[in-house]
Every structure is written in structure tokens, then in C-alpha cells.
mmCIF file of C-alpha atoms and ligand atoms in Angstrom:
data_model
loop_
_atom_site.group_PDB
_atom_site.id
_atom_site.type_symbol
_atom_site.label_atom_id
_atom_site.label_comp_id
_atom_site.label_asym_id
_atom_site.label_seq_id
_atom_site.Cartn_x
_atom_site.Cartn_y
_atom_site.Cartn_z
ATOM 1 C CA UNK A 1 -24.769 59.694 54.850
ATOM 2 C CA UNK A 2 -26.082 63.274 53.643
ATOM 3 C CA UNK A 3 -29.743 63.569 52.437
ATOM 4 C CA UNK A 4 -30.428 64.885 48.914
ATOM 5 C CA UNK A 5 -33.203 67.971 48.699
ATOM 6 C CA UNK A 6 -34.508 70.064 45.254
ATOM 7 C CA UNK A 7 -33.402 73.167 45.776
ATOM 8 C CA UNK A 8 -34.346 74.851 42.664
ATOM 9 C CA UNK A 9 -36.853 73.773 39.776
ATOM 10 C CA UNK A 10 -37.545 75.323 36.436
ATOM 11 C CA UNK A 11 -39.393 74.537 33.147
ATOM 12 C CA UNK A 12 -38.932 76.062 29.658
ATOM 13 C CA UNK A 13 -41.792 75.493 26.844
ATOM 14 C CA UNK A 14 -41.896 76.882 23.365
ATOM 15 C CA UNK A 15 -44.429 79.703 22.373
ATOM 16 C CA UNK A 16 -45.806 78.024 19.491
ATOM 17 C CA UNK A 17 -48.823 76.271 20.500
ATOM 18 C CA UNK A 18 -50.443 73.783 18.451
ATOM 19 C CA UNK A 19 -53.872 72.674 19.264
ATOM 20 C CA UNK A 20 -55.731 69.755 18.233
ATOM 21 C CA UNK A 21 -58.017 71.235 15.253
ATOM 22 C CA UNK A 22 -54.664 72.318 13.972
ATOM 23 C CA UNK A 23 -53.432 69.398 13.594
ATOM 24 C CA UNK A 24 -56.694 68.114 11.950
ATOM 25 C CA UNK A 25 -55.797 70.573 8.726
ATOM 26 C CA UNK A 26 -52.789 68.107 8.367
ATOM 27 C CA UNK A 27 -53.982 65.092 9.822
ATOM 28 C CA UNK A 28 -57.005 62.469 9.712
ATOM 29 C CA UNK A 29 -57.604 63.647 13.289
ATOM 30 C CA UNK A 30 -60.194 65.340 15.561
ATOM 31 C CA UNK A 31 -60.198 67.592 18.780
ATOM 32 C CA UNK A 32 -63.093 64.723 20.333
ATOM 33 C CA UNK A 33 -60.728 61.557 19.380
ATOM 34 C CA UNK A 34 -57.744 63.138 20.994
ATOM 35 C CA UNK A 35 -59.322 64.359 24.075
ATOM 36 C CA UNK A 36 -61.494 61.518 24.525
ATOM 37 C CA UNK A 37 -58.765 59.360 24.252
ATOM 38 C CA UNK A 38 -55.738 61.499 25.780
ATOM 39 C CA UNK A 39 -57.011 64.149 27.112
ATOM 40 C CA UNK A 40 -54.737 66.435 25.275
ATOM 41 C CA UNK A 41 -55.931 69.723 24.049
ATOM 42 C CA UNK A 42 -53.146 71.275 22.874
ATOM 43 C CA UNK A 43 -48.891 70.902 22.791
ATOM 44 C CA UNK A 44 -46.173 73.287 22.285
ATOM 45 C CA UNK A 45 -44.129 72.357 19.056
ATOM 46 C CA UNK A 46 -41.332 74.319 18.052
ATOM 47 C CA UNK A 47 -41.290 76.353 15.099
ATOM 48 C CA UNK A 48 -38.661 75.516 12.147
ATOM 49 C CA UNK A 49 -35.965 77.993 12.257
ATOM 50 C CA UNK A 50 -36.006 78.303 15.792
ATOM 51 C CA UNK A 51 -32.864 77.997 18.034
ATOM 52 C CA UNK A 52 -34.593 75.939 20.437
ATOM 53 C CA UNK A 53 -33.413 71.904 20.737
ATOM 54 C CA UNK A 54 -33.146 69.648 23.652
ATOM 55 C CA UNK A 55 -30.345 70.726 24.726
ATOM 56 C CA UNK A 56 -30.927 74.473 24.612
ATOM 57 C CA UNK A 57 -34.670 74.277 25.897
ATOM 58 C CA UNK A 58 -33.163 72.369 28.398
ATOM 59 C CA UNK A 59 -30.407 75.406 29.072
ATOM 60 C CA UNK A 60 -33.091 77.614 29.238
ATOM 61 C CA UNK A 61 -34.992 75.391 31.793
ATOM 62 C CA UNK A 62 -31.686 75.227 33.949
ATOM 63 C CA UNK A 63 -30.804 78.740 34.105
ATOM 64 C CA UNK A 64 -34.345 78.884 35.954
ATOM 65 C CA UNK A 65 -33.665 75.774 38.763
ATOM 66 C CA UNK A 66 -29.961 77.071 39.418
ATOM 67 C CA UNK A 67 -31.044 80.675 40.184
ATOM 68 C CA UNK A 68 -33.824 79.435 42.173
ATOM 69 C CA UNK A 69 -31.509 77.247 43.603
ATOM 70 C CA UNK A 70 -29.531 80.714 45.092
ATOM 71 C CA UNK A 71 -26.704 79.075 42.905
ATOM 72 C CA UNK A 72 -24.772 79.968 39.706
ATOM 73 C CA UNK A 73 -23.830 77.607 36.968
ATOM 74 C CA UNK A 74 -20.227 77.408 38.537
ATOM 75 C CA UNK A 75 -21.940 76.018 41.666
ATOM 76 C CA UNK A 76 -22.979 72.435 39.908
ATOM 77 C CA UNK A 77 -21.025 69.650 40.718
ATOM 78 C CA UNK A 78 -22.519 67.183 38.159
ATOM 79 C CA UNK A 79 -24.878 67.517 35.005
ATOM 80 C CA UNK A 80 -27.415 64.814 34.663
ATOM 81 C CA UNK A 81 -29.425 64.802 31.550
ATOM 82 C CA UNK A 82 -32.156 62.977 30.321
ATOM 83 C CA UNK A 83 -33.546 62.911 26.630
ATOM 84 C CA UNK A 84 -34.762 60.650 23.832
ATOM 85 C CA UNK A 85 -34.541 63.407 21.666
ATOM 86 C CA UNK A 86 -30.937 64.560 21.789
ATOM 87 C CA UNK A 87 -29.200 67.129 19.236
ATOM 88 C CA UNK A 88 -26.797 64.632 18.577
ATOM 89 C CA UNK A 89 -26.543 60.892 17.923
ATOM 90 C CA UNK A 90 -23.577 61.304 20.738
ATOM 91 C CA UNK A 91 -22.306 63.320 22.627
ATOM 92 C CA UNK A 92 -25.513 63.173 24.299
ATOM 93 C CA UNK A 93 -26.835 66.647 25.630
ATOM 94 C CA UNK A 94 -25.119 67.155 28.912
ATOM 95 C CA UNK A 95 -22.013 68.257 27.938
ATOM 96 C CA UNK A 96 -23.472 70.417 25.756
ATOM 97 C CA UNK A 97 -25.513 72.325 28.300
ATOM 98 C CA UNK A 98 -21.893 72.055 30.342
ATOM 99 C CA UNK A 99 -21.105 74.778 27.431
ATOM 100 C CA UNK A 100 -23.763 76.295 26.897
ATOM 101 C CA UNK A 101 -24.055 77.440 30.390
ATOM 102 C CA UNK A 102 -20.445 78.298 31.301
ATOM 103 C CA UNK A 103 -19.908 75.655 33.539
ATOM 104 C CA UNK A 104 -17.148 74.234 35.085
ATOM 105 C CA UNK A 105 -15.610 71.219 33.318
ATOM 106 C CA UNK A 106 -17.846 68.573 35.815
ATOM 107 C CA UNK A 107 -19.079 65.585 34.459
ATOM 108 C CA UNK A 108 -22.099 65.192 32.186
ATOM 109 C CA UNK A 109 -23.696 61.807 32.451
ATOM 110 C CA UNK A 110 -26.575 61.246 29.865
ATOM 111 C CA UNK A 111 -29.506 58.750 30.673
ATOM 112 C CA UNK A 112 -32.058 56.849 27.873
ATOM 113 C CA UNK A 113 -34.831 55.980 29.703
ATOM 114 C CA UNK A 114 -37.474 57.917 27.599
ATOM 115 C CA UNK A 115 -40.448 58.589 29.636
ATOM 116 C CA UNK A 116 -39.177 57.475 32.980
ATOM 117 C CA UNK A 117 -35.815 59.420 32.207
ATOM 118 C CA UNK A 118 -36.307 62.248 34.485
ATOM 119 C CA UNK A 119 -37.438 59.724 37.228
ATOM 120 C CA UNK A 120 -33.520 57.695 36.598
ATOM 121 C CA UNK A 121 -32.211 61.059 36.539
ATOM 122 C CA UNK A 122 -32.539 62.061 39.741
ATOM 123 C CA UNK A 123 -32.960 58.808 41.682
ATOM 124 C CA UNK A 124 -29.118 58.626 40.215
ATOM 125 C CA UNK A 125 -28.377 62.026 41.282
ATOM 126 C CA UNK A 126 -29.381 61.433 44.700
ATOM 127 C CA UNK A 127 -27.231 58.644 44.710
ATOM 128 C CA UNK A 128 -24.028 60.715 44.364
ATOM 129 C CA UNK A 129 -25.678 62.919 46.619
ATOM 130 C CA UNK A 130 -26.232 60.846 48.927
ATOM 131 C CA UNK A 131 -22.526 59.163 49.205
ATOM 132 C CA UNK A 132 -21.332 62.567 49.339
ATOM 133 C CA UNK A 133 -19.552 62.635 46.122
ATOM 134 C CA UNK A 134 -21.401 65.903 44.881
ATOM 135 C CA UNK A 135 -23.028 68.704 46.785
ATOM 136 C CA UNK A 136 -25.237 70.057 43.835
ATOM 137 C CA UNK A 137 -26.104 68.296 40.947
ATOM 138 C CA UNK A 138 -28.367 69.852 37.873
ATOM 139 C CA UNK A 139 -31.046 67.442 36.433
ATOM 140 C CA UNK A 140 -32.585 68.253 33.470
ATOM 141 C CA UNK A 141 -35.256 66.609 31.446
ATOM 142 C CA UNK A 142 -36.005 67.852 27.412
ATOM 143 C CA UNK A 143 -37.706 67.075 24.717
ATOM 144 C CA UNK A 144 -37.712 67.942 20.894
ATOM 145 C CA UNK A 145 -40.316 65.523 19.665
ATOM 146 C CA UNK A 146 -41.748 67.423 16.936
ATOM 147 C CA UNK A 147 -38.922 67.407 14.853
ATOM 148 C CA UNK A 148 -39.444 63.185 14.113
ATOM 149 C CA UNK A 149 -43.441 62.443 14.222
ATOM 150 C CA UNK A 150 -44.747 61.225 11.231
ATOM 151 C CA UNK A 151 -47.146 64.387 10.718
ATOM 152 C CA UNK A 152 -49.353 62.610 8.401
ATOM 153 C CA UNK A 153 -52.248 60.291 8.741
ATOM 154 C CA UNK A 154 -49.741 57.079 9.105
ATOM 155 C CA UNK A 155 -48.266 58.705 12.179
ATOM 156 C CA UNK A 156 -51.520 59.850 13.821
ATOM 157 C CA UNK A 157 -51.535 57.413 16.528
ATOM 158 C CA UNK A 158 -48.079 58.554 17.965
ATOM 159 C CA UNK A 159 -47.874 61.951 16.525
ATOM 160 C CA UNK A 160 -50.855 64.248 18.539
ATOM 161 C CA UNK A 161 -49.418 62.616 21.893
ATOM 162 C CA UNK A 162 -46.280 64.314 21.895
ATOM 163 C CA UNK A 163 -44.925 67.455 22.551
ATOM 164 C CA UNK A 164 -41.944 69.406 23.411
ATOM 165 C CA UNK A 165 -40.369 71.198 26.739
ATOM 166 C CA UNK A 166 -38.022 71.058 29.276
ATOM 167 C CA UNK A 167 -37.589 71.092 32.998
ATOM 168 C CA UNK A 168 -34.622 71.351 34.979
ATOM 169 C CA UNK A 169 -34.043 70.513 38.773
ATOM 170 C CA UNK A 170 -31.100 71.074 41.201
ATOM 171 C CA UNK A 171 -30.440 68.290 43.937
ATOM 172 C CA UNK A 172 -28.301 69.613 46.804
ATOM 173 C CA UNK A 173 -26.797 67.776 49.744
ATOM 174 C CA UNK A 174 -29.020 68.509 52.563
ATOM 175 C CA UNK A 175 -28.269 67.901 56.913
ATOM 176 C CA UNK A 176 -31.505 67.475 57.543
ATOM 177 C CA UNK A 177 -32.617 63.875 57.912
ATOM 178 C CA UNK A 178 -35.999 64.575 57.659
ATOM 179 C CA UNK A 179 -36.922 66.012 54.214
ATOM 180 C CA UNK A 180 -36.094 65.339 50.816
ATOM 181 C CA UNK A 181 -35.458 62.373 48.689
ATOM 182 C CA UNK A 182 -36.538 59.099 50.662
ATOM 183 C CA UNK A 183 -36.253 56.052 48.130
ATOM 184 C CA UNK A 184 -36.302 55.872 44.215
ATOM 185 C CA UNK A 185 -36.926 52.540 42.381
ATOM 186 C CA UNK A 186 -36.921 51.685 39.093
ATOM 187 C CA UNK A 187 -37.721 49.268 36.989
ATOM 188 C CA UNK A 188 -37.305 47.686 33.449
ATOM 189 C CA UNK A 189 -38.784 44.914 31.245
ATOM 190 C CA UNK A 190 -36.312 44.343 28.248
ATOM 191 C CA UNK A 191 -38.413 41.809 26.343
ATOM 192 C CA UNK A 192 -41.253 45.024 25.536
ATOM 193 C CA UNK A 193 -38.427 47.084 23.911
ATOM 194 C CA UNK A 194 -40.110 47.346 20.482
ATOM 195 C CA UNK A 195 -43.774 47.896 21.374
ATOM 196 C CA UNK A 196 -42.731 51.696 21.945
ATOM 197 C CA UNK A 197 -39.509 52.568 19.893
ATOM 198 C CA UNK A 198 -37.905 54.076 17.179
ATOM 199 C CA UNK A 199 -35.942 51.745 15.473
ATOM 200 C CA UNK A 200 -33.838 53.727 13.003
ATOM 201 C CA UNK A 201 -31.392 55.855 12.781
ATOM 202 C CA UNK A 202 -29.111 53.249 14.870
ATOM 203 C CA UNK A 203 -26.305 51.161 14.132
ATOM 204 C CA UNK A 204 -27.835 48.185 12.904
ATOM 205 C CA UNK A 205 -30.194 50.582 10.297
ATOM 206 C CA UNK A 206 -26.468 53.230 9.879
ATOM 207 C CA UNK A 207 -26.710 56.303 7.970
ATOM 208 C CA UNK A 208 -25.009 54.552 4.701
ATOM 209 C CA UNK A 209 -28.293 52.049 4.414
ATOM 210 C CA UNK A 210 -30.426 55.424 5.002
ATOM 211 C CA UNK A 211 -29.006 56.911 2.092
ATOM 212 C CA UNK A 212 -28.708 53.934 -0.133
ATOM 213 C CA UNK A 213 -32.572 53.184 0.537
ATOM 214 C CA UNK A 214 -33.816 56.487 0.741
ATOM 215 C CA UNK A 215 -37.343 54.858 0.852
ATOM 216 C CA UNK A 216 -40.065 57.310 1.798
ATOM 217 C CA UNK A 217 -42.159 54.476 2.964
ATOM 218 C CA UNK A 218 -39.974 53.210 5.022
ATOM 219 C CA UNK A 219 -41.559 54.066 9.179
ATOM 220 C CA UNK A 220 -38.667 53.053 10.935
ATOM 221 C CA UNK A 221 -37.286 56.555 11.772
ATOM 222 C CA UNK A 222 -40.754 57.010 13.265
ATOM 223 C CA UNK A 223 -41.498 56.315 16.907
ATOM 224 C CA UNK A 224 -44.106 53.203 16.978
ATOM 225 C CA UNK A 225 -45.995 52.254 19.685
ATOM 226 C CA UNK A 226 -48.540 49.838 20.465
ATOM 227 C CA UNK A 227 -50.438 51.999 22.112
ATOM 228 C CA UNK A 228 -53.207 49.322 23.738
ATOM 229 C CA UNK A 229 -50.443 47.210 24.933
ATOM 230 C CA UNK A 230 -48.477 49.979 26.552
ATOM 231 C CA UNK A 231 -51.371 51.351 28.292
ATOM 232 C CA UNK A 232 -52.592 48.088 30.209
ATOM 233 C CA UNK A 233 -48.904 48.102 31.226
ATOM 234 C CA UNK A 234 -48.676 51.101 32.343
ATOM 235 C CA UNK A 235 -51.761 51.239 34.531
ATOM 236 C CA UNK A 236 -50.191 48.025 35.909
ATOM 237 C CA UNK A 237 -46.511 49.379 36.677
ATOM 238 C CA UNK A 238 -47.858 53.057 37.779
ATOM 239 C CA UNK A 239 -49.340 51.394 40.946
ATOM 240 C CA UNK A 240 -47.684 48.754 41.887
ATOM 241 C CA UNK A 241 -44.038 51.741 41.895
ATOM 242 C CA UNK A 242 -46.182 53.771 43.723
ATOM 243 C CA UNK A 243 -47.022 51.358 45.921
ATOM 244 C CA UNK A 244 -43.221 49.996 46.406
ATOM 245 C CA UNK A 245 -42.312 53.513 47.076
ATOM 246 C CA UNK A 246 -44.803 53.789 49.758
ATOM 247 C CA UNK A 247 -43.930 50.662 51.232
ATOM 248 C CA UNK A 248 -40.604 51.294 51.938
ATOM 249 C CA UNK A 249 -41.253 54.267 54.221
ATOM 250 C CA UNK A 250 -43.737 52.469 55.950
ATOM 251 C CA UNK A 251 -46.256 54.808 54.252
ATOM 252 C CA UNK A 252 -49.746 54.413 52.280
ATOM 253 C CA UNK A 253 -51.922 55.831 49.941
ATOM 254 C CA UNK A 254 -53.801 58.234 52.524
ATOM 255 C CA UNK A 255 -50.411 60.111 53.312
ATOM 256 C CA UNK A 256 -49.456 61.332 49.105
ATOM 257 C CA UNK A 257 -50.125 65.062 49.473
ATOM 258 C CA UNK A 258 -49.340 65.273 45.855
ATOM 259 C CA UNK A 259 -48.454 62.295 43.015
ATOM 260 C CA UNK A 260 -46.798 63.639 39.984
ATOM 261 C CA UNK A 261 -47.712 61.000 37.346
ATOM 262 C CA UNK A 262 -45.576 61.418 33.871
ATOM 263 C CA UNK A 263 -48.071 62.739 31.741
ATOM 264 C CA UNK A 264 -48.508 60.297 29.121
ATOM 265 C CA UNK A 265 -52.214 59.886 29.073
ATOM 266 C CA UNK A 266 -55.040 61.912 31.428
ATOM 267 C CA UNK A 267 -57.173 58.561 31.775
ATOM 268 C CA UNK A 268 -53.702 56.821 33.017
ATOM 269 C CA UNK A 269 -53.072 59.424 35.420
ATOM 270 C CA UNK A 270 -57.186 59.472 36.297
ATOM 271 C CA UNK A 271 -57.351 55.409 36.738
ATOM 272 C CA UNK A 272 -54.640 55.755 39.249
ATOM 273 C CA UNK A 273 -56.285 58.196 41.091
ATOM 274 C CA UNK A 274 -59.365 56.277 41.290
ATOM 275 C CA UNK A 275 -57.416 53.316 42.034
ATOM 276 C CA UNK A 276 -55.503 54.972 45.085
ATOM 277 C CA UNK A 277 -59.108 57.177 45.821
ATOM 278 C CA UNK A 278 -57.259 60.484 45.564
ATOM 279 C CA UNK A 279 -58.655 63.295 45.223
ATOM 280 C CA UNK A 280 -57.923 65.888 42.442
ATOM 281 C CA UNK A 281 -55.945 67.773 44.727
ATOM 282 C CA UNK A 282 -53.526 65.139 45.534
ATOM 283 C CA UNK A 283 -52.768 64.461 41.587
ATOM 284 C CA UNK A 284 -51.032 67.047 39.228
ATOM 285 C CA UNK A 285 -51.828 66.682 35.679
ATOM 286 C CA UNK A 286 -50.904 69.283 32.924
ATOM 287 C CA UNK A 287 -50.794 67.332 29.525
ATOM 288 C CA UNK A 288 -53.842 68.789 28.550
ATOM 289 C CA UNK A 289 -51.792 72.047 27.739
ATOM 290 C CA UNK A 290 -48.199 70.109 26.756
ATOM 291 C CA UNK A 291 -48.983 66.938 25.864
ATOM 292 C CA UNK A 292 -46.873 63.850 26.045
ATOM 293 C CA UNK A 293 -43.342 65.457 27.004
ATOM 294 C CA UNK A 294 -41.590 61.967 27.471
ATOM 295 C CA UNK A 295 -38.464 62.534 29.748
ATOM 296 C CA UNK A 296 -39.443 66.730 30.362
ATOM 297 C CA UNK A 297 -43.172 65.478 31.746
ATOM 298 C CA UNK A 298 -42.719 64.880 35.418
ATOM 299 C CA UNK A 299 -40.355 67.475 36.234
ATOM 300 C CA UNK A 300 -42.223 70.589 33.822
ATOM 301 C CA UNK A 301 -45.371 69.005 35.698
ATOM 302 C CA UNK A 302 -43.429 69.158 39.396
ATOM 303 C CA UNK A 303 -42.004 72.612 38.708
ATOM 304 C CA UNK A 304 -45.849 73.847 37.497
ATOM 305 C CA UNK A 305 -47.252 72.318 40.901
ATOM 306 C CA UNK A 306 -44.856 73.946 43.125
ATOM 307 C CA UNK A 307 -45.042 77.537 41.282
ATOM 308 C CA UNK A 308 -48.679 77.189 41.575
ATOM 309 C CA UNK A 309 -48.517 76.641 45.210
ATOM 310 C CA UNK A 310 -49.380 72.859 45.346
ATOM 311 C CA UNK A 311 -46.779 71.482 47.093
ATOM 312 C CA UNK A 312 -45.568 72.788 50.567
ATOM 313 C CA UNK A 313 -43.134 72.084 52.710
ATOM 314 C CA UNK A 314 -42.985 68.412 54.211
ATOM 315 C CA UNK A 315 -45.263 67.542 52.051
ATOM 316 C CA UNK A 316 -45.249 63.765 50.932
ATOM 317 C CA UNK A 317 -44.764 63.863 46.923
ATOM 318 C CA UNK A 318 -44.391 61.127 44.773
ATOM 319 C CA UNK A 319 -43.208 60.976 41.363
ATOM 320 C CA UNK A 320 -43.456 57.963 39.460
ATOM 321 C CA UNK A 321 -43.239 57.420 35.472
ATOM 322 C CA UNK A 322 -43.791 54.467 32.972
ATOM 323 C CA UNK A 323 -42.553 54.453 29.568
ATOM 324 C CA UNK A 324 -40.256 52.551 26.192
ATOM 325 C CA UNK A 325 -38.386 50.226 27.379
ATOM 326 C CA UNK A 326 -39.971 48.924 29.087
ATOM 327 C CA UNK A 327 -38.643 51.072 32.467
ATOM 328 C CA UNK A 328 -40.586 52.516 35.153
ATOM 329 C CA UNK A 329 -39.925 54.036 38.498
ATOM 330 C CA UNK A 330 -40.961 56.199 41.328
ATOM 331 C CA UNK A 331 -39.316 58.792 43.583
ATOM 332 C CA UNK A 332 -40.597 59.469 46.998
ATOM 333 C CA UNK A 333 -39.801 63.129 48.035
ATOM 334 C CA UNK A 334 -40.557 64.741 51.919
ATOM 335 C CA UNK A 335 -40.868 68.294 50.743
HETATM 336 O O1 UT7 B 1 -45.454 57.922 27.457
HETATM 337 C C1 UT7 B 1 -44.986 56.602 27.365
HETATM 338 C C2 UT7 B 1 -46.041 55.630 27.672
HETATM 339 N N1 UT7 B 1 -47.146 55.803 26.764
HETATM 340 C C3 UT7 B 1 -48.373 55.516 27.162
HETATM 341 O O2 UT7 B 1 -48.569 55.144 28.299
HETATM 342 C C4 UT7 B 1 -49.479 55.594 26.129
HETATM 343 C C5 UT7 B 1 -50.412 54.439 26.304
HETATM 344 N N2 UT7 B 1 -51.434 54.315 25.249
HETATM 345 C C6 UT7 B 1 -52.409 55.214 25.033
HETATM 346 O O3 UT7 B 1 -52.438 56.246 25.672
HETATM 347 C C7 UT7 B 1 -53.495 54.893 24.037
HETATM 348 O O4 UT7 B 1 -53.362 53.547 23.613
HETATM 349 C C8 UT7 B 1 -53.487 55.822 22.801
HETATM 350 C C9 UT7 B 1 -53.993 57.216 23.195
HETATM 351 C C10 UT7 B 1 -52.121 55.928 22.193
HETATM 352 C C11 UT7 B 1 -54.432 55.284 21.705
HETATM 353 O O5 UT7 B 1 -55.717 55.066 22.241
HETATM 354 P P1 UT7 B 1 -56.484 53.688 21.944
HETATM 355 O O6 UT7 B 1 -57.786 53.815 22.578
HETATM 356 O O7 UT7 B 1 -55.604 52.566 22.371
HETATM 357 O O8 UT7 B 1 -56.681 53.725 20.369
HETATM 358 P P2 UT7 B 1 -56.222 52.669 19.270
HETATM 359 O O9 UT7 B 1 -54.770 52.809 19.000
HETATM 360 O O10 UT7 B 1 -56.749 51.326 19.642
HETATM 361 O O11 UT7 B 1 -57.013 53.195 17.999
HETATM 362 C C12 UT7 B 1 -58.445 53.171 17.937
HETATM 363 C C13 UT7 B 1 -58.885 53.716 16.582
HETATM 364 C C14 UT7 B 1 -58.197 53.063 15.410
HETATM 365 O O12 UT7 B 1 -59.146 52.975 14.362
HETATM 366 P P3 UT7 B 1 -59.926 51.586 14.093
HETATM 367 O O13 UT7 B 1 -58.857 50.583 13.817
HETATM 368 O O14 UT7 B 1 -60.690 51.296 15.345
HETATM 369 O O15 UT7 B 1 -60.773 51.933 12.918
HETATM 370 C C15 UT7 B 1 -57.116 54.048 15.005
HETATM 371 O O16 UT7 B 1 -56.778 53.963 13.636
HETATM 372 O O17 UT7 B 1 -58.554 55.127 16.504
HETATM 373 C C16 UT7 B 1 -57.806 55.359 15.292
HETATM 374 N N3 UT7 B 1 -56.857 56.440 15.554
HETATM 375 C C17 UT7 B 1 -57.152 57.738 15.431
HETATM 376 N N4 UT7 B 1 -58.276 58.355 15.015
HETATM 377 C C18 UT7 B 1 -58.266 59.707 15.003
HETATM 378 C C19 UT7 B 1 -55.571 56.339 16.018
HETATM 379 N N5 UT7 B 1 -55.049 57.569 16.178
HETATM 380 C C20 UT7 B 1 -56.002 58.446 15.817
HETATM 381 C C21 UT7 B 1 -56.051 59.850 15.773
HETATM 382 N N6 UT7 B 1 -57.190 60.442 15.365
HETATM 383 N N7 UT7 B 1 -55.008 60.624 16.134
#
């Protein structure tokens, strides 16, 4: 069996920037209720007009990883991309960043799993990796949220959270036994599907019933979450993946050199580190400048912590994400 290391990482944001006493000119909002609560100071949201979407944010993000990678697009041997934002209803976004990017006609495999998306993503990419299917596989993780938050005071409990980006790794087979991807596991909890969903456009609620109701009050297109109830789980299902990843390779809390938490909330990501007693050196957090970027978090938050120096090699990293679904997961990565 071959071993599965990131070879290449890269991360794509809009310009725009949108901070939080902008949004209180459109919202009933304020700069201390979001960071109090969030921790979020500002997002990136793209502008109308612009070209960028999931899938070509996400483009954008891969050209980065694959030259980093010392690769070209015709290198890839599989796209894996993960989105709950996707240009289309289907195809989903891989093939068209397959296009987009001149690649050979490899497969494109999509994944829904929202915030823990990029986590699936490459725990299933190492996978083929690690059979010896593929020797390089491009993951990519994007998100065009702005486009379907309720921007007005009936939203404002879902819509300053979010914001948009993309991030983009490249998995390649690897001889040495030592470093890269040791374990991934993930997690789901079906029965919590609608305490953080969007429930419409789908085919139960198809675009005939949109148009015949045309109802402007009518939330359902709008994500809704529960946002209490989805925060004591997630505090809950952060540690105990972390911990399962740990466990596996006979390793503890003490040895993380650096946990990539998806960046859905700061005091999630803080009560974890308290909980494992890490310091703020072993814990990368960067939502106060992006936000909530669902399925792009962990891997624009990796890519930031590795151009800023953070993570060296054979260090222990460990991502881990929570998020609709309910899914979680962690990966645990010798650098
Ligand atoms: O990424 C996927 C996983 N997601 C998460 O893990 C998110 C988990 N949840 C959370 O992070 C938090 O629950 C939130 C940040 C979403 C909300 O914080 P909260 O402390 O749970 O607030 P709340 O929803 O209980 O709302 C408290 C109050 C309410 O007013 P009343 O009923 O107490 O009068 C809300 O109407 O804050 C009000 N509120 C706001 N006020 C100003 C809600 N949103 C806003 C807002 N600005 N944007």
C-alpha cells in the first residue's frame, strides 16, 4: 500500500471585503453581537457581476496547489470537489473545473457534506491514493454563500456567519511510510438533517411549485440553522474526532503541533483548545477575516498556516470539521 502526502495547497478569496458595520447599514446587526458571538470581523463576499462562482474560485484556488504541487493540470488523475454552493443544481462542480482547467478527461467525483466537505474530500482521496488507483488527485473546497443569505433582518442569524472562498489541495502517492495522511474518520447523524439546511430548491419543493408560489415570504430557499443546537453539538463531535484520530495512532493531545478546526465559530475553535490545553500556537484560526467558509474553511485555513510558516515538516496536524448533516470528521496528517 502507497501513502498519500499534500503536495501542493492553494486558496483563492474575493477582493470585496465586507465587514461587520457594513452589514449593519442593511441589517439589524452590530460589529459587538457578531464578534462577541462569532468572532467574525469581516468576510469576503463577491461582488454582483463578477465572474467568480464555486467552481471558478475554486479554479483559481487549484491553479495555485497544482503549480505548487511541481505539476500541471494534465498531471491530475482524479478531481474531487466539495461544495454546498455549486453553479449548478447538477453537474456538480468538478467536471466543470475538469474544463475549466484543461484537464484530461479523469473523473470528477462531487461530495455534499457542507462544512465537513473538504474533510470527506480528501479522506476519500487518500483512499484511491492509497489503493494505488491514482497517483495525484486535486481536492478542492469552494464556496459562493453570498449569493443565497437572506440579507435582511430575518436572515441575520445565518447571514453575517458566512462567507465565500476557496482552497484547493493536491494528494500525491507518496513511498515514504512515514509522513502524510495517517487515518481520516468521519461521521454522520441523519436524524439532525434539518436543524442546519436549506430546504428548497430540491425535488420535493421543484422549480414549477417555485414559480407557481412565488411567495416572497416563503424562507425555505434560505439556509436555517438552529444555531444553539448545532453549537453544543459541535463542541461535542469536534473532540471526541479529534480524539478518535489521535487514538488510532497511538497518539494524544500533547503531540498536535497544529489543529486546523473548520472555522465555523472562534469560541468553538477556542473551547477546544481549552479543552485539549493547547496553546495558541498549536490552533489555526482565520474566520475572523473570512468568516464561515463551510466546505473552503479548513483547507483556505491549512493553506494560510503553511504559507505563514506554521506547519513544518513532520509535524503532527490535525484537521477535523463539524457541520449540516449532521457529518463530522477528522484527518490526521504527519507533515
Ligand atoms: O459551520 C457549520 C456548523 N455551524 C456551527 O457550528 C455554528 C454553531 N452556532 C453558533 O455559532 C451560534 O449559535 C450562533 C453564532 C449562530 C448564534 O449565537 P447564539 O449565542 O446561539 O445566539 P442566538 O441564536 O441564541 O440568538 C441570541 C439573540 C436572539 O435575540 P433574543 O431572542 O435573545 O432577543 C437573536 O434574535 O441574538 C439575536 N440575533 C442577533 N442580534 C444581532 C441573532 N442574530 C443576530 C445578529 N445580530 N446577527
Amino acid at each position: 500500500m502507497y501513502n498519500s502526502r499534500i503536495t501542493g495547497l492553494g486558496y483563492y478569496v474575493p477582493d470585496n471585503i465586507v465587514t461587520n458595520d457594513d452589514l449593519s447599514k442593511i441589517i439589524d446587526t452590530n460589529d459587538e453581537w457578531i464578534q462577541e458571538r462569532t468572532g467574525i470581523q469581516e468576510r469576503r463576499w463577491i461582488t454582483e457581476g463578477s465572474e467568480d462562482t464555486s467552481a471558478v474560485m475554486g479554479a483559481k484556488a487549484a491553479k495555485i496547489a497544482i503549480e505548487r504541487a511541481g505539476l500541471t493540470p494534465k498531471d491530475i488523475d482524479f478531481i474531487v470537489f466539495a461544495t454546498l454552493s455549486p453553479d449548478y443544481y447538477f453537474p456538480g462542480c468538478g467536471v466543470q473545473i475538469q474544463e475549466m482547467l484543461d484537464m484530461r478527461t479523469v473523473g470528477a467525483l462531487d461530495v455534499r457534506n457542507q462544512c465537513s466537505g473538504f474533510v470527506y474530500a480528501l479522506s476519500v482521496a487518500d483512499q484511491f491514493i492509497k489503493t494505488g488507483m491514482y497517483k495525484n488527485i486535486l481536492v478542492v473546497g469552494s464556496e459562493f454563500h453570498s449569493g443565497g443569505l437572506d440579507k435582511t433582518t430575518r436572515g441575520r442569524g445565518v447571514s453575517v456567519i458566512f462567507g465565500d472562498g476557496a482552497g484547493a489541495a493536491v494528494l500525491s502517492r507518496s513511498e515514504d511510510s512515514t509522513r502524510g495522511i495517517l487515518s481520516s474518520h468521519l461521521h454522520s447523524e441523519g436524524k439532525h438533517a434539518e436543524e442546519l439546511t436549506v430546504l428548497a430548491p430540491s425535488i420535493r419543493h421543484w422549480v414549477p411549485a417555485i414559480l407557481a408560489a412565488n411567495d416572497a415570504s416563503d424562507e425555505s430557499y434560505f439556509p436555517y440553522m438552529n444555531g444553539t443546537f448545532v453549537f453544543k453539538h459541535a463542541v461535542v463531535r469536534f473532540s471526541e474526532v479529534i480524539m478518535e484520530g489521535l487514538k488510532t495512532n497511538n497518539l494524544d493531545v500533547s503531540d498536535i503541533d497544529m489543529l486546523i478546526p473548520h472555522q465555523a465559530n472562534l469560541r468553538i475553535s477556542q473551547f477546544i483548545q481549552n479543552k485539549f490545553k493547547l496553546t495558541d500556537d498549536q490552533v489555526f484560526n482565520n474566520i475572523m477575516k473570512y468568516g464561515n467558509t463551510t466546505a473552503a474553511s479548513v483547507i483556505i485555513a491549512l493553506t494560510e498556516a503553511w504559507e505563514l510558516g506554521k506547519i513544518k515538516d513532520n509535524d503532527l496536524v490535525v484537521l477535523a470539521a463539524f457541520g449540516s448533516g449532521f457529518t463530522w470528521g477528522s484527518v490526521v496528517i504527519r507533515w
